[in-house]
XYZ file of C-alpha atoms in Angstrom:
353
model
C -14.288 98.864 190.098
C -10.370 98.755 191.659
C -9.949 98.541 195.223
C -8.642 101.925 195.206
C -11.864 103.089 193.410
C -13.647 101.320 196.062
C -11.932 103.079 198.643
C -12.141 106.194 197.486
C -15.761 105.934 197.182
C -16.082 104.947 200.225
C -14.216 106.660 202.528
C -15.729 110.167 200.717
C -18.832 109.201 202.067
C -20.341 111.773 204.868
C -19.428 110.273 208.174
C -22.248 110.115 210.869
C -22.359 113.094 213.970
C -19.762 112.268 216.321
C -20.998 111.339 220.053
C -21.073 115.022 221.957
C -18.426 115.817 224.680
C -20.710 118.431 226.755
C -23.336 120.683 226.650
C -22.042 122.580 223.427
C -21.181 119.924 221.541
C -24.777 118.280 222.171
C -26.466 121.367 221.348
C -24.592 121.651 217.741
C -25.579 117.862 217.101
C -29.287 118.271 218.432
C -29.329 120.881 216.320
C -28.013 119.554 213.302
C -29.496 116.258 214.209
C -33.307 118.386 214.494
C -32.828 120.762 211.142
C -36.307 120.274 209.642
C -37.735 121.691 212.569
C -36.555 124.739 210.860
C -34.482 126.517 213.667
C -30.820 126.466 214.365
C -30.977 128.890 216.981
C -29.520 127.081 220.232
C -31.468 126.601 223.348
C -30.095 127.103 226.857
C -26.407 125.993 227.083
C -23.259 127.432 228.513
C -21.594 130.215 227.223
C -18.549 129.430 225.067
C -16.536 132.047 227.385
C -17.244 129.883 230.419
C -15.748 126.863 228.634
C -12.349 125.752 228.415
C -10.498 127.057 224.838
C -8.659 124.316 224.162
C -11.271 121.677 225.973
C -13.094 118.331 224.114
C -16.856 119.996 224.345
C -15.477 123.263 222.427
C -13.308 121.910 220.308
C -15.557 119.253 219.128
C -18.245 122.029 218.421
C -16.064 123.680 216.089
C -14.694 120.559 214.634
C -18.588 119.924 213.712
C -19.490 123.279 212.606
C -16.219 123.211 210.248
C -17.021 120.338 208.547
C -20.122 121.104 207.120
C -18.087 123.164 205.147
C -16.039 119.746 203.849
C -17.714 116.905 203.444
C -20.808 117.530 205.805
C -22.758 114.686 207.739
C -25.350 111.974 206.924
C -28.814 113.156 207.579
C -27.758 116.900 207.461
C -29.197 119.357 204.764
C -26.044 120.498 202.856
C -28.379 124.151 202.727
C -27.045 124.523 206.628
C -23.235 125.015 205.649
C -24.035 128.928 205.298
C -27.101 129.125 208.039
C -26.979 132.445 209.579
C -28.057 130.987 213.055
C -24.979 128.374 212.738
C -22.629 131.372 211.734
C -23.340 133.535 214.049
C -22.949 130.712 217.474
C -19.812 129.101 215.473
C -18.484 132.648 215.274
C -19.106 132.514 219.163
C -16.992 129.344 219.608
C -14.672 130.981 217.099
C -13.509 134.190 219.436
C -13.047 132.434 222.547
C -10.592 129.814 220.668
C -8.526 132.783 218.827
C -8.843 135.177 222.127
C -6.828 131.542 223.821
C -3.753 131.558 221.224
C -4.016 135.445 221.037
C -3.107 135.519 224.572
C -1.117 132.180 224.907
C 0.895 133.395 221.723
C 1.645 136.589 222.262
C 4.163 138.242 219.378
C 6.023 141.006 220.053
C 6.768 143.863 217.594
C 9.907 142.916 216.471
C 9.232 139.429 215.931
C 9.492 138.616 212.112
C 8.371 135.540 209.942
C 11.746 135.462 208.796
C 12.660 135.017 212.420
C 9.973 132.622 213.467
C 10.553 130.254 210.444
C 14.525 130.095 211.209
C 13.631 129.244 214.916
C 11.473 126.044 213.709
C 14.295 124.755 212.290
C 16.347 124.514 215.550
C 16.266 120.503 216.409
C 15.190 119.507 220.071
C 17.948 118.409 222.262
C 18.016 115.914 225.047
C 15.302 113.176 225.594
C 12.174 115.636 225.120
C 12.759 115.145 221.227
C 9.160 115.163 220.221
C 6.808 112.933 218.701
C 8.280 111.634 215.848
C 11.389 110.885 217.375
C 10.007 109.071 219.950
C 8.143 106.747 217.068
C 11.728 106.567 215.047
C 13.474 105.374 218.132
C 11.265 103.257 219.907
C 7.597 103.753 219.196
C 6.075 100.569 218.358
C 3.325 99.607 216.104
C 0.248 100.496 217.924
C 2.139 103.769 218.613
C 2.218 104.643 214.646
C -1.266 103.261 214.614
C -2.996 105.670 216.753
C -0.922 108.569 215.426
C -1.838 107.610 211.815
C -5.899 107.388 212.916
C -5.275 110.805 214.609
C -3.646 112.734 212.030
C -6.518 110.787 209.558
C -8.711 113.954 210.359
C -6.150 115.723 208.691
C -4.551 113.712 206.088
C -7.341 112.383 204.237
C -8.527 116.202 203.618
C -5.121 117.340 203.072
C -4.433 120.974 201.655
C -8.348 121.812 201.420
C -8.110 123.846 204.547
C -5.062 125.939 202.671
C -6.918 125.900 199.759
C -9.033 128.330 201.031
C -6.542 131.487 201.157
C -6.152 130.906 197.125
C -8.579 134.045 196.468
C -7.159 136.364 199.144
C -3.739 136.079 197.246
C -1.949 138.014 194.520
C 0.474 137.709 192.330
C 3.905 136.178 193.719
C 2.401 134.642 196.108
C -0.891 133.439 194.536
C 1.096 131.745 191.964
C 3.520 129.652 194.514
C 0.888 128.848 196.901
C -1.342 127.174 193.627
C 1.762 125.592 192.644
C 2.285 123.931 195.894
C -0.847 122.983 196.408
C -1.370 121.063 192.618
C 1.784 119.002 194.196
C -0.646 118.291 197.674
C -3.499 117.281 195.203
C -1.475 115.011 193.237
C -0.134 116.643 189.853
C -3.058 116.049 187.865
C -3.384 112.252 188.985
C -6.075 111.314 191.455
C -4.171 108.360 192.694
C -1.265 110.616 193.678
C -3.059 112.869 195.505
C -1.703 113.243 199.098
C -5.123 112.323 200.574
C -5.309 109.443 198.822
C -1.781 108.132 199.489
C -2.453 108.657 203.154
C -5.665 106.432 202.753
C -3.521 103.651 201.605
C -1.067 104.175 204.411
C -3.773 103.669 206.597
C -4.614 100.095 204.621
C -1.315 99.185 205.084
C -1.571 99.647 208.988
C -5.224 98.140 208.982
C -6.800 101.195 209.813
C -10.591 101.954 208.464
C -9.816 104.841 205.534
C -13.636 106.090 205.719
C -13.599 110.114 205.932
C -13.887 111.457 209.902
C -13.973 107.523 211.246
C -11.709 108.181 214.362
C -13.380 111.669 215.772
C -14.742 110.183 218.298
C -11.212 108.639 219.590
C -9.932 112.305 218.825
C -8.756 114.185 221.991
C -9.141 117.694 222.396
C -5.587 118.148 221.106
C -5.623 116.105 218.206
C -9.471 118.363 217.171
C -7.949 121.486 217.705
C -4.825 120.858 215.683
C -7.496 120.310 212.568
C -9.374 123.649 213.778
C -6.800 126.110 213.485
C -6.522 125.779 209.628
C -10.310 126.280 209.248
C -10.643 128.939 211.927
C -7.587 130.802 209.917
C -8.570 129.158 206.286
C -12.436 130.702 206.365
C -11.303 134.589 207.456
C -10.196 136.806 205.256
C -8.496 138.784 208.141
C -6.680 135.719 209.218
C -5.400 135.587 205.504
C -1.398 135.992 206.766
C -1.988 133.645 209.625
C -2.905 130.881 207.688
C 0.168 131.523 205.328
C 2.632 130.959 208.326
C 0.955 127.764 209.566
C 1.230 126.452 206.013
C 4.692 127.612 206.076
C 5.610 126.213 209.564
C 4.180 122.860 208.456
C 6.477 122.600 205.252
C 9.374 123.656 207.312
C 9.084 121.129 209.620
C 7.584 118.341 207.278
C 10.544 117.143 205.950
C 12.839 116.061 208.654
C 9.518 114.914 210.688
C 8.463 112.884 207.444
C 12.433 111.491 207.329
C 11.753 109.967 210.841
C 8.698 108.813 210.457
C 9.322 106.403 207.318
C 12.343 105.625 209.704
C 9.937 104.374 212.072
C 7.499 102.654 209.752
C 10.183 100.502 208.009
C 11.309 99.371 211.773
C 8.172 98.173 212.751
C 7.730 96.447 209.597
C 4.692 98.618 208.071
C 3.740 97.955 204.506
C 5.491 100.173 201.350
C 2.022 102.018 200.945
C 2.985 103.147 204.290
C 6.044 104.205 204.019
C 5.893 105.647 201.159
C 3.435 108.499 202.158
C 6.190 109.740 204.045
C 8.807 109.284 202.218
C 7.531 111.113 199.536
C 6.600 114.030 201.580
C 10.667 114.044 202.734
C 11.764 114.901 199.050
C 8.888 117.291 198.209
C 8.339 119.067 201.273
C 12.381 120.315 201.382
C 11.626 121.776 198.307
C 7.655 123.148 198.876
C 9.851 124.857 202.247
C 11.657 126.802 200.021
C 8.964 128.070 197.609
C 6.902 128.757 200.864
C 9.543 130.200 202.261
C 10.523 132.750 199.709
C 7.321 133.122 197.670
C 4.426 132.431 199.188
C 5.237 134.278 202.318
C 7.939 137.049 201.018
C 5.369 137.455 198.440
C 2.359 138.298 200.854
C 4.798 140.345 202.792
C 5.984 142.190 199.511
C 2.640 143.647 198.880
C 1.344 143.788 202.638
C 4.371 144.496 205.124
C 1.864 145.069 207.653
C 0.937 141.492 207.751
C 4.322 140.093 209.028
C 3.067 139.615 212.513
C 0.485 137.760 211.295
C 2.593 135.248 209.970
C 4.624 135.290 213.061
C 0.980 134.467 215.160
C 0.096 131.659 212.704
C 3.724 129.787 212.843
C 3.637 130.027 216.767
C 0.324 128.862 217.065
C 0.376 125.888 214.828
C 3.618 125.268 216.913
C 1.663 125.931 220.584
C -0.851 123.281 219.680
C 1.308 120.881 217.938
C 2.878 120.876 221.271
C -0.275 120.340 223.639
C -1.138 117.521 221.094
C 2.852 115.851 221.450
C 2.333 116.388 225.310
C -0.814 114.126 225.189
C 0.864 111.780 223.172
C 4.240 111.546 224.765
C 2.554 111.180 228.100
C 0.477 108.188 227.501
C 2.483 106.486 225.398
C 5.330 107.072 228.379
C 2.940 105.577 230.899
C 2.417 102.345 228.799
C -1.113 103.949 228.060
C -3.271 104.951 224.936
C -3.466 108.502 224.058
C -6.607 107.723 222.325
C -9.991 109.532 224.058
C -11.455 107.299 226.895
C -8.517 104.872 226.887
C -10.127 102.653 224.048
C -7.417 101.201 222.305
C -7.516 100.892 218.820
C -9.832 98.154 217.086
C -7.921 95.149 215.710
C -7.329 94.698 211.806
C -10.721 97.069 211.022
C -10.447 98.096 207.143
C -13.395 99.915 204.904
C -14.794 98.015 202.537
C -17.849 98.397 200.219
């Protein structure tokens, strides 16, 4: 077997329940954790409306309850991913996350995707340039390190969270958004697919590759960056919102990619490394414009009535991007990780079989 076979294997493995952050998060895992005893009804804990949105226990919940839909957990029954007790408190944690960016994202009636896609190409001024900036400029190593085990909750399931609006698409825009998406799962070739190539960036900075391995570091921020495409990805209903946070993240993938291989070739990273993003600099300017003009001006051709939609999907994708660059920028600022507990990353930790 090749060492990318190896990793692949691997890193696809179910990861173990992450440690809980509260009394929601430890109810979910007790229950998942206690499944033969045949209910998944949970016992007395806090309401999800008396916790905070955006907060580590909540977020964590629904990070848990998501990925049984993905690659699920070792030790629990795959037969849970659709358990009606699970549904119905996920759905729980579910409306008092949306209810937060409904109200922290408001969108007014004239707002238009159109609009809210132009504004996301307006480049920060001055020194609050954002996160890749800061890494292109003078980020160091560790600083790319912890980003890249961060966005690892992400990147080594990328594009399965968008792959979920494929069926609640027509036409124009069914055919874009499937022809995007072969180009996020490689073309046909398993050792091109985006996942994968972000699994040997991680090699290349001596991170471990294996699936879900840095949840527990995860802030709140970094969790609830991952939740939004789920929360969106698994409703119907939120069909149009998670078009515009696909199309806000190929709009600003490119010149965010462009810095970002920047950065990696100044610290010296490995070509696996820079590579991931350098590819997505090339690919992404082009996915922006099929996004752009057919994925979303072909949901909007059939369903007008969806354009705010968009609009609430692109600003909330940007609302927590921006909580999560906060976090970052401020630790790294301070000479501090930004890494959950202030454990720095382990040295030179790979997979291996």
């Amino acid at each position: 077997m090749t060492g990318s076979a190896s990793r692949r294997r691997l890193r696809l493995l179910s990861p173990p329940l992450p440690e809980p952050r509260g009394p929601l998060s430890a109810a979910v895992t007790a229950l998942l954790r206690g499944a033969d005893s045949g209910s998944t009804a949970p016992g007395s804990v806090p309401s999800p409306e008396r916790c905070s949105a955006y907060g580590d226990d909540l977020q964590l919940a629904l990070y848990v309850l998501y990925e049984l839909h993905y690659q699920g957990f070792q030790g629990v029954p795959d037969s849970l991913e659709w358990d009606g007790g699970l549904l119905a408190w996920r759905g729980a944690l579910e409306r008092r996350f949306l209810g937060a960016l409904r109200a922290d994202v408001p969108v007014d009636a004239t707002d238009t995707a159109r609009q809210a896609l132009d504004e996301l190409q307006l480049e920060p001024v001055g020194d609050d340039g954002g996160v890749s900036h800061f890494l292109r400029d003078e980020g160091g190593l560790g600083h790319l390190r912890e980003y890249a085990a961060l966005r690892s909750l992400y990147h080594l399931k990328e594009a399965d969270p968008h792959a979920w609006v494929l069926p609640r698409l027509h036409g124009r825009a069914k055919a874009a958004m499937v022809a995007v998406e072969f180009d996020e799962f490689g073309a046909g070739r398993a050792d091109e697919i985006h996942a994968e190539l972000f699994a040997d960036l991680m090699e290349d900075l001596r991170l471990d590759t294996a699936y879900g391995h840095y949840v527990d570091a995860a802030p709140a921020e970094a969790l609830a960056t991952v939740n939004l495409m789920s929360l969106f990805g698994l409703h119907r209903a939120l069909r149009a919102a998670l078009v515009g946070h696909f199309a806000a993240v190929e709009t600003t993938s490119s010149p965010g990619s462009r810095r970002l291989a920047e950065a990696l070739r100044r610290v010296g990273a490995g070509p696996a490394a820079v590579r991931f993003y350098a590819e997505h600099v090339e690919a992404d300017a082009v996915h922006e414009q099929v996004v752009r003009h057919d994925v979303v001006g072909g949901l909007l051709e059939g369903e007008p009535h969806l354009d705010p939609e968009v609009v609430f999907g692109i600003r909330a994708t940007s609302h927590l991007e921006d909580r999560l660059a906060a976090r970052l920028l401020g630790a790294w600022r301070e000479g501090a990780t930004a890494l959950r507990g202030n454990r720095p990353l382990e040295a030179g930790i790979r997979s291996s079989v």
